[in-house]
XYZ file of C-alpha atoms in Angstrom:
646
model
C -87.690 113.339 146.450
C -86.911 109.526 147.059
C -83.388 107.552 147.291
C -83.085 104.445 146.654
C -79.997 101.869 147.612
C -79.514 98.279 146.235
C -75.844 98.036 145.839
C -74.482 97.484 149.201
C -76.985 96.737 152.400
C -80.804 98.620 151.469
C -80.783 102.093 151.901
C -84.001 104.428 151.736
C -84.340 108.037 151.825
C -87.927 109.719 152.039
C -86.598 113.125 152.362
C -83.495 113.054 154.021
C -85.111 110.808 156.078
C -83.804 107.179 156.560
C -87.011 105.689 156.892
C -85.486 101.688 155.270
C -87.855 99.401 156.778
C -86.076 96.212 158.784
C -88.727 93.365 157.928
C -87.277 91.161 155.844
C -89.838 90.382 154.408
C -90.927 94.345 153.977
C -86.843 94.526 152.493
C -88.272 91.505 149.914
C -91.069 92.521 148.834
C -89.539 96.684 148.135
C -86.845 94.851 146.108
C -88.573 93.690 144.039
C -91.149 96.626 143.221
C -88.042 98.590 143.066
C -86.136 96.488 140.421
C -88.927 96.209 138.253
C -90.315 99.927 138.461
C -92.884 101.240 136.736
C -93.363 98.067 135.498
C -96.166 95.522 136.769
C -95.269 92.865 139.151
C -98.531 90.084 139.700
C -99.259 89.177 143.078
C -98.460 85.821 141.972
C -94.519 86.744 141.284
C -94.863 88.430 144.619
C -95.558 85.135 146.433
C -93.009 83.187 144.647
C -90.188 85.720 145.750
C -91.623 85.128 149.446
C -92.727 82.461 150.472
C -91.548 80.306 147.251
C -93.468 76.910 146.465
C -95.203 77.032 149.589
C -97.920 80.798 150.429
C -99.940 80.643 152.940
C -103.051 80.379 153.695
C -103.631 84.251 153.909
C -101.337 85.030 151.586
C -103.178 87.196 149.295
C -104.511 89.483 153.151
C -100.197 89.598 153.882
C -99.017 90.869 150.690
C -101.870 93.635 151.028
C -100.521 94.005 155.078
C -96.986 94.478 153.719
C -97.986 97.316 150.216
C -100.766 99.049 153.204
C -97.062 99.181 155.293
C -95.307 100.595 152.893
C -96.782 103.199 151.791
C -96.885 104.189 155.428
C -93.126 103.921 155.925
C -91.343 105.597 152.585
C -94.802 108.077 152.718
C -95.366 106.298 149.094
C -100.191 105.854 149.586
C -101.791 106.927 146.477
C -104.169 108.830 148.666
C -102.096 111.383 149.156
C -102.988 114.983 149.075
C -106.115 113.534 150.188
C -106.724 113.194 146.646
C -110.032 110.094 147.111
C -107.433 106.465 147.447
C -107.329 104.294 144.319
C -106.333 108.165 141.917
C -102.773 108.447 140.401
C -100.607 110.865 142.200
C -99.890 113.866 141.317
C -96.311 113.178 138.556
C -93.172 113.336 140.152
C -94.778 112.166 143.128
C -93.447 108.107 144.031
C -96.085 105.823 144.700
C -97.208 101.386 145.149
C -100.313 101.881 142.660
C -102.340 98.879 142.585
C -102.992 97.392 138.882
C -104.895 94.823 137.127
C -103.320 91.637 139.275
C -100.192 93.407 141.377
C -98.967 96.711 142.110
C -96.390 99.430 140.300
C -93.393 101.506 142.445
C -94.689 104.392 140.258
C -91.109 106.772 140.127
C -90.624 109.319 137.321
C -87.049 109.868 138.374
C -85.572 105.925 138.709
C -82.153 107.955 138.651
C -83.529 108.435 142.177
C -82.633 104.035 142.225
C -78.095 103.374 142.010
C -78.642 100.135 140.458
C -80.234 102.267 137.854
C -77.797 104.685 137.605
C -75.700 102.170 137.341
C -76.409 101.256 134.563
C -77.241 104.579 132.979
C -73.643 105.593 133.370
C -72.099 101.876 132.078
C -73.934 102.942 128.641
C -73.064 106.291 128.605
C -68.995 105.546 129.788
C -69.787 102.397 126.809
C -70.391 104.991 124.361
C -68.104 106.926 125.076
C -65.455 104.240 124.563
C -66.308 103.371 121.157
C -66.092 106.619 120.468
C -62.537 106.400 120.980
C -62.704 109.024 124.111
C -60.733 106.233 126.538
C -60.003 109.228 129.020
C -64.167 110.075 130.178
C -65.058 106.720 129.171
C -61.928 105.113 131.932
C -63.767 107.911 134.489
C -67.286 107.778 133.535
C -67.260 103.721 134.691
C -65.014 104.034 137.526
C -68.270 106.235 139.039
C -70.842 104.437 137.920
C -68.905 101.663 139.775
C -68.436 104.106 143.237
C -72.009 103.187 143.131
C -71.942 99.923 144.919
C -70.690 99.842 148.512
C -70.747 96.027 148.981
C -73.055 92.985 146.817
C -76.187 93.586 146.129
C -78.966 93.151 147.526
C -76.537 91.985 151.025
C -78.426 92.092 153.935
C -81.918 91.503 151.938
C -83.876 87.746 152.004
C -83.381 86.964 148.072
C -86.649 83.868 147.077
C -85.611 83.082 143.563
C -87.234 86.735 141.654
C -84.179 88.748 143.219
C -81.713 85.612 144.108
C -81.569 86.510 139.896
C -81.130 89.922 139.410
C -78.311 90.321 142.765
C -77.019 87.546 139.752
C -77.215 89.730 137.005
C -75.753 92.531 139.188
C -72.996 91.309 140.592
C -72.100 89.618 136.701
C -72.990 92.894 135.277
C -70.594 94.888 138.129
C -67.633 92.415 137.066
C -68.566 93.432 133.469
C -67.830 96.772 133.298
C -64.586 96.215 136.855
C -63.231 94.663 133.693
C -63.301 96.782 131.025
C -63.102 99.942 132.929
C -59.635 97.875 134.127
C -58.575 97.389 131.166
C -59.363 100.805 129.851
C -56.890 101.804 133.334
C -54.029 99.911 131.334
C -53.978 100.439 127.806
C -53.909 104.396 129.690
C -50.898 103.334 131.829
C -52.312 103.782 135.760
C -50.549 100.195 136.302
C -49.191 101.373 139.149
C -52.761 103.199 140.549
C -54.549 99.658 139.982
C -52.352 96.929 141.314
C -54.724 97.796 144.939
C -58.214 97.875 143.556
C -57.108 94.085 140.915
C -55.831 92.652 144.090
C -58.631 93.304 145.533
C -60.827 91.733 142.936
C -59.192 89.023 141.909
C -59.335 88.258 146.184
C -62.835 88.147 145.702
C -63.029 85.851 141.764
C -59.537 83.246 141.751
C -60.834 81.941 139.240
C -61.062 84.510 136.434
C -59.539 85.249 134.828
C -59.981 87.854 133.262
C -58.689 89.861 136.458
C -55.955 87.402 136.674
C -54.595 88.021 133.324
C -55.101 91.753 134.606
C -52.997 91.885 137.459
C -50.872 90.167 135.390
C -49.939 92.599 133.629
C -49.960 95.419 136.029
C -47.889 93.339 137.995
C -45.495 92.934 135.271
C -45.274 96.719 134.672
C -44.838 97.162 137.683
C -41.362 94.546 137.483
C -43.493 92.409 140.118
C -41.977 89.038 138.094
C -42.235 87.392 141.223
C -45.614 88.651 142.088
C -47.494 88.187 137.958
C -46.055 84.490 137.804
C -47.536 83.245 141.048
C -51.602 84.880 140.102
C -51.486 82.781 137.416
C -49.640 79.591 139.646
C -52.389 80.751 142.916
C -55.676 80.766 139.144
C -54.323 77.666 137.753
C -55.048 75.919 142.276
C -58.325 77.355 142.504
C -58.977 76.513 138.505
C -58.108 73.109 138.075
C -59.238 71.808 142.480
C -63.106 73.996 141.939
C -63.477 73.443 138.425
C -61.456 70.349 137.060
C -60.399 73.133 134.478
C -57.318 74.288 133.719
C -56.053 78.373 131.881
C -57.366 79.651 128.953
C -54.524 79.793 125.461
C -55.132 83.352 126.676
C -53.570 82.835 129.498
C -51.225 80.530 129.310
C -49.407 82.213 126.395
C -49.736 85.868 128.723
C -48.847 83.183 131.429
C -45.225 82.304 128.611
C -44.602 85.666 127.749
C -44.241 87.090 131.926
C -41.830 83.400 132.037
C -39.792 84.655 128.888
C -39.763 88.781 130.414
C -40.808 90.243 127.797
C -41.809 93.616 127.560
C -44.473 94.395 125.319
C -47.674 93.347 126.928
C -49.882 94.815 126.539
C -53.174 91.815 127.330
C -54.004 88.539 125.797
C -55.167 88.101 122.359
C -56.655 91.713 121.796
C -59.940 91.181 119.579
C -60.773 92.927 116.431
C -61.220 96.111 115.881
C -63.000 98.374 113.925
C -61.383 101.876 112.424
C -64.951 105.311 111.866
C -63.946 106.893 109.384
C -61.106 109.558 110.192
C -59.316 107.618 111.789
C -61.187 106.583 115.648
C -59.926 103.795 116.740
C -63.575 101.917 117.723
C -63.539 99.071 120.250
C -65.429 95.247 119.477
C -68.661 95.046 118.960
C -70.791 93.277 122.196
C -69.189 89.641 124.089
C -72.909 88.990 125.814
C -73.293 84.847 125.482
C -73.023 83.523 129.660
C -69.403 81.470 131.198
C -69.086 77.674 128.867
C -70.395 75.424 131.124
C -67.449 73.679 132.447
C -68.680 69.963 133.064
C -70.711 69.991 129.496
C -70.971 66.201 128.388
C -71.601 64.871 125.023
C -73.433 66.691 122.245
C -70.285 66.165 120.167
C -71.866 64.687 116.753
C -74.795 67.808 117.739
C -72.157 70.495 117.707
C -70.621 69.467 114.396
C -73.435 69.920 112.899
C -74.182 72.653 113.756
C -70.603 73.696 113.774
C -70.852 72.633 110.176
C -73.453 74.899 110.377
C -72.838 78.190 110.477
C -69.091 77.449 110.819
C -67.845 76.745 107.148
C -66.956 78.499 105.157
C -68.573 79.103 102.643
C -70.882 81.557 99.463
C -74.092 82.524 100.938
C -76.478 85.145 100.884
C -78.590 83.175 103.062
C -79.497 83.974 106.794
C -77.961 81.096 109.084
C -79.924 80.278 111.604
C -80.542 77.064 113.496
C -82.944 75.507 116.540
C -82.136 73.286 118.683
C -84.833 71.537 119.720
C -86.194 68.828 122.788
C -88.464 67.988 125.797
C -87.381 69.590 129.275
C -84.384 69.652 131.459
C -82.660 67.989 128.344
C -80.031 71.055 128.672
C -81.331 72.958 124.509
C -79.564 76.764 126.768
C -76.667 74.503 128.355
C -75.492 73.885 124.450
C -76.103 76.480 122.211
C -73.961 78.903 124.758
C -71.206 75.621 124.441
C -71.931 75.809 120.202
C -71.723 79.593 120.599
C -67.970 79.908 122.631
C -66.651 77.244 119.526
C -67.777 79.362 117.071
C -66.950 82.685 118.972
C -63.733 83.990 117.111
C -65.597 82.662 113.049
C -68.287 86.102 114.073
C -65.274 89.093 115.325
C -68.004 91.886 115.205
C -70.363 90.424 118.904
C -72.081 87.743 119.688
C -75.865 88.259 121.300
C -76.888 86.463 123.754
C -81.179 87.261 124.601
C -82.860 85.704 126.979
C -87.156 85.992 126.067
C -87.623 83.545 128.909
C -89.261 86.517 131.070
C -90.932 87.704 127.457
C -92.982 84.181 127.657
C -93.947 85.325 131.385
C -95.419 88.082 130.387
C -93.262 90.295 131.994
C -90.776 92.602 129.634
C -92.730 93.043 126.480
C -89.704 91.857 123.107
C -89.344 95.566 122.258
C -87.372 95.967 125.040
C -85.530 93.078 125.094
C -84.837 94.520 121.414
C -83.339 98.003 122.943
C -81.051 97.127 125.690
C -79.524 94.499 122.726
C -79.026 97.338 120.973
C -77.676 99.402 124.097
C -74.823 96.186 123.564
C -74.761 97.217 120.167
C -73.551 100.967 120.750
C -76.960 103.160 119.705
C -77.657 105.155 122.910
C -81.714 104.614 124.206
C -82.998 107.974 123.356
C -82.024 107.491 119.815
C -83.792 104.299 118.998
C -86.876 104.268 117.186
C -90.684 103.648 119.560
C -92.211 99.961 118.889
C -90.968 96.834 117.560
C -90.943 97.022 114.196
C -89.111 99.724 114.330
C -86.488 98.484 116.351
C -85.880 95.515 113.812
C -85.172 97.010 111.141
C -82.684 99.174 113.120
C -81.243 96.376 114.114
C -80.992 94.571 111.029
C -80.226 97.776 109.846
C -76.667 98.032 111.882
C -75.797 94.604 111.344
C -76.019 94.021 107.529
C -72.416 94.556 107.177
C -71.153 92.364 110.028
C -70.558 88.715 111.183
C -71.957 89.041 114.528
C -73.548 85.692 116.550
C -76.909 86.551 117.664
C -77.946 83.245 120.571
C -82.002 83.274 120.883
C -83.162 82.189 124.110
C -86.721 80.149 124.666
C -87.728 81.358 122.554
C -91.777 80.240 122.210
C -93.072 82.071 118.765
C -91.601 82.284 114.883
C -91.936 85.841 115.386
C -90.181 86.257 118.299
C -87.898 85.023 116.376
C -87.972 86.513 113.158
C -87.795 90.100 115.145
C -84.525 89.403 116.579
C -83.112 87.800 113.030
C -80.162 90.032 111.682
C -79.593 92.417 108.836
C -76.026 89.855 107.122
C -75.301 87.205 105.550
C -72.282 86.972 107.099
C -74.225 87.318 110.895
C -75.455 83.560 111.980
C -78.894 82.789 114.717
C -78.373 79.596 116.584
C -81.759 79.782 119.209
C -84.105 77.309 121.440
C -86.723 76.435 121.402
C -90.128 74.564 123.439
C -92.113 74.168 120.106
C -90.486 72.771 116.943
C -91.835 76.186 114.901
C -93.184 74.901 111.974
C -93.804 78.198 110.253
C -90.432 79.677 110.428
C -88.805 78.170 107.300
C -85.648 79.249 107.246
C -81.460 77.007 108.277
C -82.023 74.244 110.041
C -83.054 72.192 113.100
C -81.554 69.222 115.651
C -83.337 68.049 117.988
C -81.476 66.958 121.353
C -81.884 62.877 123.120
C -81.804 61.927 125.874
C -77.677 61.627 127.342
C -76.906 57.832 127.551
C -76.182 56.069 129.827
C -72.383 56.366 129.180
C -72.566 59.689 128.790
C -75.168 60.892 132.421
C -72.940 59.236 134.590
C -69.940 60.953 132.685
C -71.486 64.050 134.131
C -72.672 62.547 137.740
C -69.028 62.507 138.229
C -68.069 65.698 136.834
C -70.711 67.172 139.303
C -71.256 65.155 142.557
C -67.214 62.706 142.186
C -66.403 59.717 140.685
C -66.065 59.095 144.903
C -69.089 59.024 145.111
C -69.525 56.170 142.189
C -66.514 54.532 143.668
C -68.623 54.250 146.689
C -72.376 53.364 145.990
C -71.776 52.015 142.235
C -75.558 50.185 142.139
C -76.976 52.993 144.544
C -75.479 55.427 141.454
C -76.958 53.340 137.956
C -80.982 53.432 140.568
C -80.416 56.631 140.704
C -79.030 57.342 136.448
C -81.908 55.184 135.817
C -84.376 57.378 137.049
C -82.990 60.098 135.923
C -83.358 59.685 132.583
C -81.293 60.828 130.774
C -82.225 64.378 131.539
C -79.918 66.114 132.124
C -81.568 68.820 134.614
C -82.026 66.015 136.967
C -78.644 63.966 137.400
C -77.139 67.372 138.394
C -80.277 67.711 140.206
C -79.553 64.484 141.820
C -75.920 65.542 142.259
C -76.005 69.376 143.141
C -78.363 67.164 146.099
C -75.040 64.404 146.995
C -73.063 67.363 145.885
C -74.160 69.274 149.382
C -75.009 67.003 150.974
C -71.589 65.436 151.902
C -72.903 63.591 154.631
C -75.478 61.721 152.032
C -74.454 58.379 150.271
C -75.493 57.608 147.029
C -78.111 54.926 148.138
C -79.617 56.935 150.937
C -80.844 60.328 147.725
C -81.890 57.313 146.164
C -84.374 55.552 149.208
C -85.311 59.135 149.614
C -86.502 58.889 145.853
C -88.121 55.984 145.577
C -89.827 56.761 148.576
C -91.309 60.631 147.806
C -91.043 60.839 143.478
C -92.223 64.296 143.365
C -88.503 65.277 145.345
C -87.031 64.580 141.765
C -89.150 66.709 140.239
C -88.638 68.948 143.355
C -84.946 68.965 143.389
C -83.443 72.970 142.016
C -80.411 72.703 139.195
C -79.203 75.603 139.325
C -82.896 78.139 138.807
C -85.248 75.284 137.839
C -86.205 72.255 138.377
C -88.218 69.825 136.512
C -91.066 70.690 137.156
C -90.963 74.342 136.516
C -89.400 73.483 133.442
C -92.331 71.336 132.399
C -94.266 74.375 134.282
C -93.041 76.552 131.845
C -94.389 74.483 128.271
C -97.980 73.661 129.864
C -98.935 76.459 131.054
C -98.486 78.323 126.480
C -100.796 75.405 125.198
C -103.422 75.967 124.643
C -107.130 75.120 125.629
C -107.731 72.126 123.460
C -103.974 70.410 123.430
C -104.116 70.369 127.286
C -107.065 69.424 127.010
C -106.001 66.375 125.169
C -102.294 65.496 126.792
C -104.666 65.758 130.941
C -106.574 62.916 129.017
C -103.631 60.730 127.545
C -101.939 61.152 131.661
C -104.868 57.964 133.108
C -102.690 55.561 133.970
C -104.947 52.801 132.821
C -103.800 53.219 129.604
C -99.686 54.042 129.305
C -100.003 53.648 125.511
C -102.438 54.750 122.968
C -103.741 54.521 120.137
C -105.452 57.630 117.840
C -108.999 55.535 117.766
C -109.114 55.461 121.804
C -107.709 58.535 121.740
C -110.241 59.989 118.965
C -113.476 57.520 120.843
C -112.581 59.541 124.420
C -112.407 63.347 123.221
C -114.594 65.682 123.857
C -117.049 66.190 120.695
C -116.338 69.488 119.122
C -112.228 69.211 120.415
C -111.057 69.975 116.953
C -109.242 66.747 115.090
C -107.565 64.362 117.557
C -104.678 63.625 114.935
C -103.923 66.968 114.478
C -103.891 68.175 118.986
C -101.317 64.710 118.831
C -98.805 65.927 116.473
C -99.118 69.898 118.092
C -98.103 67.694 121.860
C -95.528 65.614 119.670
C -94.068 69.570 118.526
C -93.264 71.034 121.847
C -92.557 67.603 123.217
C -94.534 66.788 126.478
C -95.458 63.257 124.317
C -93.566 60.847 122.657
C -94.732 58.990 119.333
C -94.017 55.170 119.301
C -93.655 53.093 116.033
C -94.470 49.470 115.962
C -93.336 46.407 113.843
C -96.665 47.368 112.063
C -96.531 50.582 111.834
C -98.932 51.433 113.514
C -98.024 55.538 115.763
C -99.042 55.228 119.782
C -98.280 58.363 121.314
C -97.419 58.430 125.283
C -96.338 61.313 127.340
C -92.278 60.811 128.668
C -92.364 59.173 132.726
C -90.754 61.822 134.291
C -93.268 64.542 132.523
C -96.044 62.812 133.277
C -95.065 63.095 136.925
C -94.139 66.667 136.448
C -98.151 67.286 134.555
C -99.851 65.296 137.560
C -98.111 67.427 140.945
C -98.946 70.553 138.074
C -102.963 69.349 137.937
C -102.619 68.255 141.918
C -102.337 71.867 142.330
C -99.060 71.946 143.703
C -97.111 75.181 144.012
C -93.492 75.004 142.419
C -91.620 77.556 140.869
C -93.413 78.990 137.444
C -96.244 76.514 138.315
C -99.298 78.577 138.559
C -100.111 80.056 142.609
C -102.707 76.885 144.572
C -105.347 78.601 144.991
C -105.972 79.637 141.490
C -104.339 75.739 139.748
C -107.073 73.788 140.472
C -109.777 75.923 139.177
C -107.564 76.737 135.947
C -107.506 72.821 135.714
C -110.820 72.022 136.186
C -112.852 75.097 133.835
C -109.842 74.546 130.757
C -109.349 70.783 130.450
C -113.475 69.399 131.122
C -111.408 65.659 132.608
C -111.022 64.951 135.900
C -108.118 62.760 136.678
C -108.651 60.506 139.111
C -106.898 57.570 140.394
C -103.022 59.156 138.588
C -100.186 57.737 140.401
C -97.772 60.218 140.285
C -95.191 56.388 140.800
C -95.886 54.464 136.989
């Protein structure tokens, strides 16, 4: 029997004995395997997690050593009990299995992992809540939260993937805390909650839900001055850290506390439903990520989207808006901002479906849709198997509801179709790297780069106006280098924020001397080179070959006849291939005064592609051991004298 704890300090017990590895890299590998239990974790994913963009030449051998040490330490070797190495271990016995291209931690009982037990108890508690069993739901959610012994993966070194997992787990924990506190307050247990609410607010001083719940609890306990002080503390943190005022809901609650109204039940309760028999049901899922506080511009595009999706007009058809644009232009942030503005019009729920893991091949679309149905209150054991059946069930659940669905980072029209709701009162916002011509319904919005004024405004919000005032010429140069891409602007401004001793002039000098630095500067979990790599990775071989041809330095812009003359015979119709590259926003079209079309690769996209073709590791870029071979074999075009400075 094995027990695995990740919600706090890592704890591994095998048959009652502590077998937790102490070596940082072993803990890192084990955590990634555990969080993907019963699924393949590729060698590239493990190498990226361990060494990020710079794996050593011996990475594969070192990784094999780590797997061997974990098997030995945790008694997980596949050759146990006399079975030959590589054979399938006995049923019920945990094991690290060697798979084609990676490894899999097999756990027949995933409840041995506290993170999975937390998810299971949370789903159970939410199901109880939907049936009106508030007392039972509160107890179950409290049991789920009791599994936490500290921060997620608190003593595990984390790379990109584990950092994302840790953030996701912590956000889930806050969501469950918020729901449980709300239940306990409805049950009149404000005295018993005060300590927990105070601790939660101290840990998250800009979390408005915790602040509001603490204010209500304090007011009900007769501590009105403390409730008002909680609001002042929240406002101070919001203004100083984010430049935001408290929401309208919190300000209304503040006014009610000032007026000493004794009926406080919470700030602007959401719409509820009543099932047959009079049972009270809670609102639908509310999964939208937090709105981007420093969002800039896009008012015209937001207006178009809101007019189409939010207008009250007779309609029997599904309303879908697809958001397109080049890598780094801010499609996801735009979709989230639009969804928050539309939220009041969709009272039955808002779903956020991130398909990036599906595009990478690390998750199945059916699993993503199953998670959505679980959030809608349909327990997993009652869900059918297979994507088509799950899609039909999702359409059934949404048929008579008003639900907003945000689909982020879709690759194909079929992915979007699989998660379309069934009711005409629903709406969909889908971000897509590709113009999906085969999805005939809906509208398309293409996001352009930010204007110069908008770029400066975004820079000021992230880095502060002081930086621009001290180095106005340098900031102007930085904005020119960023070409209006929000991802690049956030990366540059974020670097200056993280380096208070740096000036904009110093960073501009660094970028002039090392152009690839701008491509690799992270903004959150992405950089320009990783987001370009994600688009490049999914190109068909013929389109990739043509794109590599367009990168040659002697032709910054190409006429169609020049492309045809250079293209390898038999590759296909050049114009069709060029149009596809335009559709995926890796190539731009330019119309001359003579109505002739010219084609070019945008400068930053071009520089990022050249880095990829040189085999430079960057985030999700293929492993450097295979990148060079993949380019040479797949393209048939040799890039000579490709200059990243152009």
